[in-house]
Amino acid sequence: MVLSEIGGRCEARTNLRSPAAPDRQRPNHISFVPAEMRIWGYTDNIESVRELRLSFDRKSLGDCLGPDLDEGKAGTPELMFHNRRAVECARLLAAECDASDPSAGLYGEGLMIALLSACFQGRSRKEKSGLSASQLRLVLDYIHENLDASVSLIELARLVGLSSSQFARLFKASTGVSPHRYQLNTRIGKAQELLLLKGEGLSIVAAATGFADQSHFTRAFKRVSELHHASGVRIAPARGSDMKTSVG
């Protein structure tokens, strides 16, 4: 996924001497190249190019998207196509890779699933509006009980027998927020309880709520507080397995 080209242009070609069609020679093009396919990289007066490369096997794509996967798209190489949603996700994912204190894994996984869905998802299908009450409780309890651990989308999806993309979509339909945002708000709510009600120190609070260190927790707390202040939303301190969070 080409995020930027400076001073010229670049192309992916199956034949070095055969340029891409004019309608494909636009910025931010994407190429899907199976492992057995040979391609050429061509540049014309380029000074620099910034790109995001994703490597994955066919099985992992099926595991991520499940019934959402379009088998035709996943089995057909395509060079220099365009998809605005995929590029937006790629920019966010690249920024996360460059960040000095990357967010929890759920955020990066969520971006990855959204990106792959944009490229390989089939037609939208009618489905239930969200997780069942028992599925939602199982997932929320698991998140609450593992606030200090790294939890993956695949992990949460397997709890309720869904693919990662299905789970992320149904979870948001049920809660109004992504799994990452719910986890982050829950961690901040628990941190407020430890700070305000139990008087714990920042380093202890950071470790107990899954942040890398005290400075990581402080930055995350500030960002979430600013977002909620702007939207007029308050996070209530967590109360055991009944803790609730809300976002704007």
PDB file of N, CA, C and O in Angstrom, residues 78-145:
ATOM      1  N   GLU A  78      -4.048  -8.701  -7.899  1.00  0.00           N
ATOM      2  CA  GLU A  78      -4.445  -7.430  -8.502  1.00  0.00           C
ATOM      3  C   GLU A  78      -3.402  -6.375  -8.171  1.00  0.00           C
ATOM      4  O   GLU A  78      -3.048  -6.183  -7.010  1.00  0.00           O
ATOM      5  N   LEU A  79      -2.922  -5.695  -9.219  1.00  0.00           N
ATOM      6  CA  LEU A  79      -1.891  -4.680  -9.040  1.00  0.00           C
ATOM      7  C   LEU A  79      -2.479  -3.282  -9.180  1.00  0.00           C
ATOM      8  O   LEU A  79      -3.304  -3.021 -10.050  1.00  0.00           O
ATOM      9  N   MET A  80      -2.062  -2.412  -8.303  1.00  0.00           N
ATOM     10  CA  MET A  80      -2.351  -0.988  -8.363  1.00  0.00           C
ATOM     11  C   MET A  80      -3.850  -0.677  -8.428  1.00  0.00           C
ATOM     12  O   MET A  80      -4.310   0.079  -9.267  1.00  0.00           O
ATOM     13  N   PHE A  81      -4.607  -1.274  -7.508  1.00  0.00           N
ATOM     14  CA  PHE A  81      -6.016  -0.904  -7.390  1.00  0.00           C
ATOM     15  C   PHE A  81      -6.151   0.155  -6.305  1.00  0.00           C
ATOM     16  O   PHE A  81      -5.186   0.482  -5.595  1.00  0.00           O
ATOM     17  N   HIS A  82      -7.342   0.703  -6.166  1.00  0.00           N
ATOM     18  CA  HIS A  82      -7.548   1.808  -5.228  1.00  0.00           C
ATOM     19  C   HIS A  82      -8.732   1.524  -4.317  1.00  0.00           C
ATOM     20  O   HIS A  82      -9.769   1.040  -4.766  1.00  0.00           O
ATOM     21  N   ASN A  83      -8.546   1.826  -3.033  1.00  0.00           N
ATOM     22  CA  ASN A  83      -9.599   1.628  -2.047  1.00  0.00           C
ATOM     23  C   ASN A  83      -9.363   2.633  -0.927  1.00  0.00           C
ATOM     24  O   ASN A  83      -8.420   2.495  -0.140  1.00  0.00           O
ATOM     25  N   ARG A  84     -10.198   3.646  -0.869  1.00  0.00           N
ATOM     26  CA  ARG A  84      -9.991   4.745   0.082  1.00  0.00           C
ATOM     27  C   ARG A  84     -10.019   4.269   1.532  1.00  0.00           C
ATOM     28  O   ARG A  84      -9.196   4.679   2.350  1.00  0.00           O
ATOM     29  N   ARG A  85     -10.970   3.398   1.845  1.00  0.00           N
ATOM     30  CA  ARG A  85     -11.080   2.915   3.229  1.00  0.00           C
ATOM     31  C   ARG A  85      -9.827   2.154   3.638  1.00  0.00           C
ATOM     32  O   ARG A  85      -9.315   2.317   4.755  1.00  0.00           O
ATOM     33  N   ALA A  86      -9.310   1.314   2.737  1.00  0.00           N
ATOM     34  CA  ALA A  86      -8.105   0.546   3.055  1.00  0.00           C
ATOM     35  C   ALA A  86      -6.911   1.469   3.285  1.00  0.00           C
ATOM     36  O   ALA A  86      -6.104   1.241   4.197  1.00  0.00           O
ATOM     37  N   VAL A  87      -6.787   2.518   2.491  1.00  0.00           N
ATOM     38  CA  VAL A  87      -5.667   3.449   2.645  1.00  0.00           C
ATOM     39  C   VAL A  87      -5.772   4.221   3.957  1.00  0.00           C
ATOM     40  O   VAL A  87      -4.767   4.454   4.640  1.00  0.00           O
ATOM     41  N   GLU A  88      -6.989   4.611   4.335  1.00  0.00           N
ATOM     42  CA  GLU A  88      -7.170   5.304   5.620  1.00  0.00           C
ATOM     43  C   GLU A  88      -6.727   4.415   6.775  1.00  0.00           C
ATOM     44  O   GLU A  88      -6.049   4.866   7.709  1.00  0.00           O
ATOM     45  N   CYS A  89      -7.105   3.135   6.709  1.00  0.00           N
ATOM     46  CA  CYS A  89      -6.680   2.185   7.754  1.00  0.00           C
ATOM     47  C   CYS A  89      -5.165   1.997   7.725  1.00  0.00           C
ATOM     48  O   CYS A  89      -4.521   1.896   8.778  1.00  0.00           O
ATOM     49  N   ALA A  90      -4.591   1.954   6.527  1.00  0.00           N
ATOM     50  CA  ALA A  90      -3.145   1.774   6.390  1.00  0.00           C
ATOM     51  C   ALA A  90      -2.382   2.942   7.001  1.00  0.00           C
ATOM     52  O   ALA A  90      -1.349   2.754   7.641  1.00  0.00           O
ATOM     53  N   ARG A  91      -2.877   4.148   6.816  1.00  0.00           N
ATOM     54  CA  ARG A  91      -2.219   5.326   7.408  1.00  0.00           C
ATOM     55  C   ARG A  91      -2.227   5.252   8.935  1.00  0.00           C
ATOM     56  O   ARG A  91      -1.228   5.547   9.596  1.00  0.00           O
ATOM     57  N   LEU A  92      -3.366   4.870   9.492  1.00  0.00           N
ATOM     58  CA  LEU A  92      -3.471   4.746  10.947  1.00  0.00           C
ATOM     59  C   LEU A  92      -2.567   3.628  11.464  1.00  0.00           C
ATOM     60  O   LEU A  92      -1.930   3.767  12.511  1.00  0.00           O
ATOM     61  N   LEU A  93      -2.508   2.528  10.725  1.00  0.00           N
ATOM     62  CA  LEU A  93      -1.677   1.404  11.135  1.00  0.00           C
ATOM     63  C   LEU A  93      -0.199   1.773  11.059  1.00  0.00           C
ATOM     64  O   LEU A  93       0.593   1.420  11.939  1.00  0.00           O
ATOM     65  N   ALA A  94       0.185   2.500  10.018  1.00  0.00           N
ATOM     66  CA  ALA A  94       1.575   2.955   9.887  1.00  0.00           C
ATOM     67  C   ALA A  94       1.947   3.895  11.026  1.00  0.00           C
ATOM     68  O   ALA A  94       3.043   3.821  11.590  1.00  0.00           O
ATOM     69  N   ALA A  95       1.026   4.789  11.380  1.00  0.00           N
ATOM     70  CA  ALA A  95       1.276   5.716  12.490  1.00  0.00           C
ATOM     71  C   ALA A  95       1.449   4.953  13.791  1.00  0.00           C
ATOM     72  O   ALA A  95       2.282   5.300  14.636  1.00  0.00           O
ATOM     73  N   GLU A  96       0.665   3.887  13.960  1.00  0.00           N
ATOM     74  CA  GLU A  96       0.775   3.068  15.165  1.00  0.00           C
ATOM     75  C   GLU A  96       2.121   2.354  15.218  1.00  0.00           C
ATOM     76  O   GLU A  96       2.737   2.228  16.266  1.00  0.00           O
ATOM     77  N   CYS A  97       2.591   1.883  14.051  1.00  0.00           N
ATOM     78  CA  CYS A  97       3.905   1.223  13.994  1.00  0.00           C
ATOM     79  C   CYS A  97       5.026   2.196  14.359  1.00  0.00           C
ATOM     80  O   CYS A  97       6.042   1.805  14.937  1.00  0.00           O
ATOM     81  N   ASP A  98       4.848   3.463  14.013  1.00  0.00           N
ATOM     82  CA  ASP A  98       5.870   4.486  14.275  1.00  0.00           C
ATOM     83  C   ASP A  98       5.790   5.066  15.679  1.00  0.00           C
ATOM     84  O   ASP A  98       6.704   5.761  16.123  1.00  0.00           O
ATOM     85  N   ALA A  99       4.681   4.828  16.377  1.00  0.00           N
ATOM     86  CA  ALA A  99       4.464   5.458  17.679  1.00  0.00           C
ATOM     87  C   ALA A  99       5.499   5.003  18.700  1.00  0.00           C
ATOM     88  O   ALA A  99       5.925   3.850  18.707  1.00  0.00           O
ATOM     89  N   SER A 100       5.884   5.932  19.575  1.00  0.00           N
ATOM     90  CA  SER A 100       6.865   5.600  20.612  1.00  0.00           C
ATOM     91  C   SER A 100       6.246   4.720  21.694  1.00  0.00           C
ATOM     92  O   SER A 100       6.931   3.943  22.343  1.00  0.00           O
ATOM     93  N   ASP A 101       4.936   4.851  21.899  1.00  0.00           N
ATOM     94  CA  ASP A 101       4.239   3.999  22.868  1.00  0.00           C
ATOM     95  C   ASP A 101       2.974   3.455  22.209  1.00  0.00           C
ATOM     96  O   ASP A 101       1.887   3.968  22.413  1.00  0.00           O
ATOM     97  N   PRO A 102       3.106   2.402  21.406  1.00  0.00           N
ATOM     98  CA  PRO A 102       1.954   1.845  20.697  1.00  0.00           C
ATOM     99  C   PRO A 102       0.822   1.488  21.647  1.00  0.00           C
ATOM    100  O   PRO A 102       1.045   1.130  22.797  1.00  0.00           O
ATOM    101  N   SER A 103      -0.404   1.602  21.144  1.00  0.00           N
ATOM    102  CA  SER A 103      -1.574   1.262  21.949  1.00  0.00           C
ATOM    103  C   SER A 103      -1.656  -0.242  22.147  1.00  0.00           C
ATOM    104  O   SER A 103      -0.867  -1.001  21.590  1.00  0.00           O
ATOM    105  N   ALA A 104      -2.662  -0.651  22.909  1.00  0.00           N
ATOM    106  CA  ALA A 104      -2.856  -2.078  23.153  1.00  0.00           C
ATOM    107  C   ALA A 104      -3.104  -2.805  21.848  1.00  0.00           C
ATOM    108  O   ALA A 104      -3.549  -2.231  20.870  1.00  0.00           O
ATOM    109  N   GLY A 105      -2.832  -4.121  21.840  1.00  0.00           N
ATOM    110  CA  GLY A 105      -2.950  -4.920  20.631  1.00  0.00           C
ATOM    111  C   GLY A 105      -4.303  -4.858  19.965  1.00  0.00           C
ATOM    112  O   GLY A 105      -4.403  -4.997  18.748  1.00  0.00           O
ATOM    113  N   LEU A 106      -5.383  -4.681  20.733  1.00  0.00           N
ATOM    114  CA  LEU A 106      -6.713  -4.649  20.149  1.00  0.00           C
ATOM    115  C   LEU A 106      -6.865  -3.531  19.130  1.00  0.00           C
ATOM    116  O   LEU A 106      -7.590  -3.671  18.150  1.00  0.00           O
ATOM    117  N   TYR A 107      -6.195  -2.408  19.334  1.00  0.00           N
ATOM    118  CA  TYR A 107      -6.301  -1.287  18.402  1.00  0.00           C
ATOM    119  C   TYR A 107      -5.661  -1.649  17.066  1.00  0.00           C
ATOM    120  O   TYR A 107      -6.269  -1.501  16.004  1.00  0.00           O
ATOM    121  N   GLY A 108      -4.427  -2.144  17.105  1.00  0.00           N
ATOM    122  CA  GLY A 108      -3.745  -2.536  15.881  1.00  0.00           C
ATOM    123  C   GLY A 108      -4.470  -3.658  15.160  1.00  0.00           C
ATOM    124  O   GLY A 108      -4.597  -3.651  13.932  1.00  0.00           O
ATOM    125  N   GLU A 109      -4.962  -4.629  15.922  1.00  0.00           N
ATOM    126  CA  GLU A 109      -5.709  -5.735  15.318  1.00  0.00           C
ATOM    127  C   GLU A 109      -6.985  -5.234  14.661  1.00  0.00           C
ATOM    128  O   GLU A 109      -7.362  -5.685  13.575  1.00  0.00           O
ATOM    129  N   GLY A 110      -7.647  -4.304  15.316  1.00  0.00           N
ATOM    130  CA  GLY A 110      -8.878  -3.750  14.758  1.00  0.00           C
ATOM    131  C   GLY A 110      -8.624  -3.052  13.430  1.00  0.00           C
ATOM    132  O   GLY A 110      -9.396  -3.197  12.481  1.00  0.00           O
ATOM    133  N   LEU A 111      -7.535  -2.288  13.369  1.00  0.00           N
ATOM    134  CA  LEU A 111      -7.170  -1.622  12.115  1.00  0.00           C
ATOM    135  C   LEU A 111      -6.850  -2.640  11.031  1.00  0.00           C
ATOM    136  O   LEU A 111      -7.240  -2.483   9.867  1.00  0.00           O
ATOM    137  N   MET A 112      -6.123  -3.699  11.419  1.00  0.00           N
ATOM    138  CA  MET A 112      -5.767  -4.740  10.456  1.00  0.00           C
ATOM    139  C   MET A 112      -7.009  -5.415   9.893  1.00  0.00           C
ATOM    140  O   MET A 112      -7.122  -5.627   8.676  1.00  0.00           O
ATOM    141  N   ILE A 113      -7.947  -5.752  10.755  1.00  0.00           N
ATOM    142  CA  ILE A 113      -9.175  -6.404  10.305  1.00  0.00           C
ATOM    143  C   ILE A 113      -9.964  -5.482   9.377  1.00  0.00           C
ATOM    144  O   ILE A 113     -10.485  -5.904   8.337  1.00  0.00           O
ATOM    145  N   ALA A 114     -10.051  -4.201   9.742  1.00  0.00           N
ATOM    146  CA  ALA A 114     -10.782  -3.243   8.909  1.00  0.00           C
ATOM    147  C   ALA A 114     -10.120  -3.101   7.546  1.00  0.00           C
ATOM    148  O   ALA A 114     -10.797  -3.015   6.509  1.00  0.00           O
ATOM    149  N   LEU A 115      -8.794  -3.093   7.528  1.00  0.00           N
ATOM    150  CA  LEU A 115      -8.052  -2.971   6.276  1.00  0.00           C
ATOM    151  C   LEU A 115      -8.276  -4.190   5.381  1.00  0.00           C
ATOM    152  O   LEU A 115      -8.577  -4.074   4.184  1.00  0.00           O
ATOM    153  N   LEU A 116      -8.143  -5.380   5.960  1.00  0.00           N
ATOM    154  CA  LEU A 116      -8.339  -6.604   5.183  1.00  0.00           C
ATOM    155  C   LEU A 116      -9.788  -6.732   4.716  1.00  0.00           C
ATOM    156  O   LEU A 116     -10.050  -7.195   3.597  1.00  0.00           O
ATOM    157  N   SER A 117     -10.716  -6.307   5.548  1.00  0.00           N
ATOM    158  CA  SER A 117     -12.124  -6.352   5.153  1.00  0.00           C
ATOM    159  C   SER A 117     -12.382  -5.447   3.951  1.00  0.00           C
ATOM    160  O   SER A 117     -13.136  -5.802   3.030  1.00  0.00           O
ATOM    161  N   ALA A 118     -11.756  -4.270   3.964  1.00  0.00           N
ATOM    162  CA  ALA A 118     -11.938  -3.335   2.852  1.00  0.00           C
ATOM    163  C   ALA A 118     -11.469  -3.938   1.533  1.00  0.00           C
ATOM    164  O   ALA A 118     -12.055  -3.684   0.482  1.00  0.00           O
ATOM    165  N   CYS A 119     -10.424  -4.753   1.600  1.00  0.00           N
ATOM    166  CA  CYS A 119      -9.850  -5.326   0.383  1.00  0.00           C
ATOM    167  C   CYS A 119     -10.487  -6.651  -0.033  1.00  0.00           C
ATOM    168  O   CYS A 119     -10.584  -6.942  -1.234  1.00  0.00           O
ATOM    169  N   PHE A 120     -10.909  -7.457   0.935  1.00  0.00           N
ATOM    170  CA  PHE A 120     -11.306  -8.832   0.614  1.00  0.00           C
ATOM    171  C   PHE A 120     -12.712  -9.229   1.050  1.00  0.00           C
ATOM    172  O   PHE A 120     -13.101 -10.373   0.878  1.00  0.00           O
ATOM    173  N   GLN A 121     -13.452  -8.297   1.605  1.00  0.00           N
ATOM    174  CA  GLN A 121     -14.796  -8.646   2.063  1.00  0.00           C
ATOM    175  C   GLN A 121     -15.758  -8.733   0.880  1.00  0.00           C
ATOM    176  O   GLN A 121     -15.675  -7.949  -0.071  1.00  0.00           O
ATOM    177  N   GLY A 122     -16.699  -9.683   0.953  1.00  0.00           N
ATOM    178  CA  GLY A 122     -17.715  -9.811  -0.078  1.00  0.00           C
ATOM    179  C   GLY A 122     -18.851  -8.844   0.171  1.00  0.00           C
ATOM    180  O   GLY A 122     -18.732  -7.892   0.948  1.00  0.00           O
ATOM    181  N   ARG A 123     -19.965  -9.072  -0.471  1.00  0.00           N
ATOM    182  CA  ARG A 123     -21.127  -8.217  -0.286  1.00  0.00           C
ATOM    183  C   ARG A 123     -21.631  -8.299   1.152  1.00  0.00           C
ATOM    184  O   ARG A 123     -21.575  -9.353   1.785  1.00  0.00           O
ATOM    185  N   SER A 124     -22.134  -7.176   1.620  1.00  0.00           N
ATOM    186  CA  SER A 124     -22.676  -7.154   2.986  1.00  0.00           C
ATOM    187  C   SER A 124     -23.850  -8.115   3.079  1.00  0.00           C
ATOM    188  O   SER A 124     -24.671  -8.209   2.175  1.00  0.00           O
ATOM    189  N   ARG A 125     -23.891  -8.835   4.181  1.00  0.00           N
ATOM    190  CA  ARG A 125     -24.982  -9.779   4.377  1.00  0.00           C
ATOM    191  C   ARG A 125     -25.799  -9.389   5.591  1.00  0.00           C
ATOM    192  O   ARG A 125     -25.291  -8.778   6.539  1.00  0.00           O
ATOM    193  N   LYS A 126     -27.081  -9.736   5.546  1.00  0.00           N
ATOM    194  CA  LYS A 126     -27.934  -9.426   6.678  1.00  0.00           C
ATOM    195  C   LYS A 126     -27.569 -10.343   7.842  1.00  0.00           C
ATOM    196  O   LYS A 126     -27.337 -11.531   7.660  1.00  0.00           O
ATOM    197  N   GLU A 127     -27.497  -9.777   9.019  1.00  0.00           N
ATOM    198  CA  GLU A 127     -27.176 -10.581  10.188  1.00  0.00           C
ATOM    199  C   GLU A 127     -27.783  -9.938  11.421  1.00  0.00           C
ATOM    200  O   GLU A 127     -28.306  -8.827  11.362  1.00  0.00           O
ATOM    201  N   LYS A 128     -27.707 -10.617  12.525  1.00  0.00           N
ATOM    202  CA  LYS A 128     -28.265 -10.077  13.754  1.00  0.00           C
ATOM    203  C   LYS A 128     -27.558  -8.782  14.126  1.00  0.00           C
ATOM    204  O   LYS A 128     -26.427  -8.531  13.726  1.00  0.00           O
ATOM    205  N   SER A 129     -28.244  -7.967  14.909  1.00  0.00           N
ATOM    206  CA  SER A 129     -27.749  -6.629  15.189  1.00  0.00           C
ATOM    207  C   SER A 129     -26.604  -6.582  16.182  1.00  0.00           C
ATOM    208  O   SER A 129     -25.936  -5.557  16.316  1.00  0.00           O
ATOM    209  N   GLY A 130     -26.347  -7.659  16.899  1.00  0.00           N
ATOM    210  CA  GLY A 130     -25.261  -7.649  17.864  1.00  0.00           C
ATOM    211  C   GLY A 130     -25.072  -9.017  18.490  1.00  0.00           C
ATOM    212  O   GLY A 130     -25.688  -9.998  18.083  1.00  0.00           O
ATOM    213  N   LEU A 131     -24.190  -9.082  19.461  1.00  0.00           N
ATOM    214  CA  LEU A 131     -23.970 -10.324  20.195  1.00  0.00           C
ATOM    215  C   LEU A 131     -25.177 -10.631  21.078  1.00  0.00           C
ATOM    216  O   LEU A 131     -25.886  -9.716  21.504  1.00  0.00           O
ATOM    217  N   SER A 132     -25.385 -11.900  21.368  1.00  0.00           N
ATOM    218  CA  SER A 132     -26.449 -12.257  22.305  1.00  0.00           C
ATOM    219  C   SER A 132     -26.047 -11.799  23.702  1.00  0.00           C
ATOM    220  O   SER A 132     -24.874 -11.505  23.962  1.00  0.00           O
ATOM    221  N   ALA A 133     -27.003 -11.739  24.596  1.00  0.00           N
ATOM    222  CA  ALA A 133     -26.724 -11.295  25.967  1.00  0.00           C
ATOM    223  C   ALA A 133     -25.675 -12.186  26.624  1.00  0.00           C
ATOM    224  O   ALA A 133     -24.768 -11.695  27.312  1.00  0.00           O
ATOM    225  N   SER A 134     -25.761 -13.490  26.402  1.00  0.00           N
ATOM    226  CA  SER A 134     -24.793 -14.405  27.022  1.00  0.00           C
ATOM    227  C   SER A 134     -23.410 -14.255  26.398  1.00  0.00           C
ATOM    228  O   SER A 134     -22.393 -14.318  27.103  1.00  0.00           O
ATOM    229  N   GLN A 135     -23.369 -14.054  25.089  1.00  0.00           N
ATOM    230  CA  GLN A 135     -22.076 -13.834  24.420  1.00  0.00           C
ATOM    231  C   GLN A 135     -21.426 -12.551  24.921  1.00  0.00           C
ATOM    232  O   GLN A 135     -20.225 -12.517  25.221  1.00  0.00           O
ATOM    233  N   LEU A 136     -22.215 -11.493  25.012  1.00  0.00           N
ATOM    234  CA  LEU A 136     -21.679 -10.205  25.449  1.00  0.00           C
ATOM    235  C   LEU A 136     -21.168 -10.285  26.883  1.00  0.00           C
ATOM    236  O   LEU A 136     -20.077  -9.794  27.191  1.00  0.00           O
ATOM    237  N   ARG A 137     -21.906 -10.926  27.756  1.00  0.00           N
ATOM    238  CA  ARG A 137     -21.467 -11.041  29.140  1.00  0.00           C
ATOM    239  C   ARG A 137     -20.177 -11.834  29.249  1.00  0.00           C
ATOM    240  O   ARG A 137     -19.277 -11.487  30.007  1.00  0.00           O
ATOM    241  N   LEU A 138     -20.068 -12.910  28.469  1.00  0.00           N
ATOM    242  CA  LEU A 138     -18.863 -13.733  28.477  1.00  0.00           C
ATOM    243  C   LEU A 138     -17.641 -12.910  28.064  1.00  0.00           C
ATOM    244  O   LEU A 138     -16.584 -12.958  28.704  1.00  0.00           O
ATOM    245  N   VAL A 139     -17.805 -12.120  27.018  1.00  0.00           N
ATOM    246  CA  VAL A 139     -16.697 -11.306  26.511  1.00  0.00           C
ATOM    247  C   VAL A 139     -16.342 -10.189  27.485  1.00  0.00           C
ATOM    248  O   VAL A 139     -15.169  -9.952  27.789  1.00  0.00           O
ATOM    249  N   LEU A 140     -17.350  -9.494  28.004  1.00  0.00           N
ATOM    250  CA  LEU A 140     -17.083  -8.393  28.928  1.00  0.00           C
ATOM    251  C   LEU A 140     -16.416  -8.889  30.207  1.00  0.00           C
ATOM    252  O   LEU A 140     -15.487  -8.253  30.720  1.00  0.00           O
ATOM    253  N   ASP A 141     -16.884 -10.011  30.724  1.00  0.00           N
ATOM    254  CA  ASP A 141     -16.258 -10.580  31.918  1.00  0.00           C
ATOM    255  C   ASP A 141     -14.791 -10.910  31.656  1.00  0.00           C
ATOM    256  O   ASP A 141     -13.924 -10.680  32.508  1.00  0.00           O
ATOM    257  N   TYR A 142     -14.528 -11.450  30.466  1.00  0.00           N
ATOM    258  CA  TYR A 142     -13.146 -11.814  30.124  1.00  0.00           C
ATOM    259  C   TYR A 142     -12.265 -10.562  30.056  1.00  0.00           C
ATOM    260  O   TYR A 142     -11.130 -10.566  30.548  1.00  0.00           O
ATOM    261  N   ILE A 143     -12.773  -9.494  29.455  1.00  0.00           N
ATOM    262  CA  ILE A 143     -12.011  -8.244  29.383  1.00  0.00           C
ATOM    263  C   ILE A 143     -11.755  -7.698  30.782  1.00  0.00           C
ATOM    264  O   ILE A 143     -10.635  -7.302  31.128  1.00  0.00           O
ATOM    265  N   HIS A 144     -12.793  -7.697  31.633  1.00  0.00           N
ATOM    266  CA  HIS A 144     -12.655  -7.163  32.993  1.00  0.00           C
ATOM    267  C   HIS A 144     -11.660  -7.972  33.821  1.00  0.00           C
ATOM    268  O   HIS A 144     -10.904  -7.422  34.621  1.00  0.00           O
ATOM    269  N   GLU A 145     -11.675  -9.288  33.618  1.00  0.00           N
ATOM    270  CA  GLU A 145     -10.803 -10.162  34.411  1.00  0.00           C
ATOM    271  C   GLU A 145      -9.354 -10.153  33.919  1.00  0.00           C
ATOM    272  O   GLU A 145      -8.466 -10.682  34.607  1.00  0.00           O
TER     273      GLU A 145
END
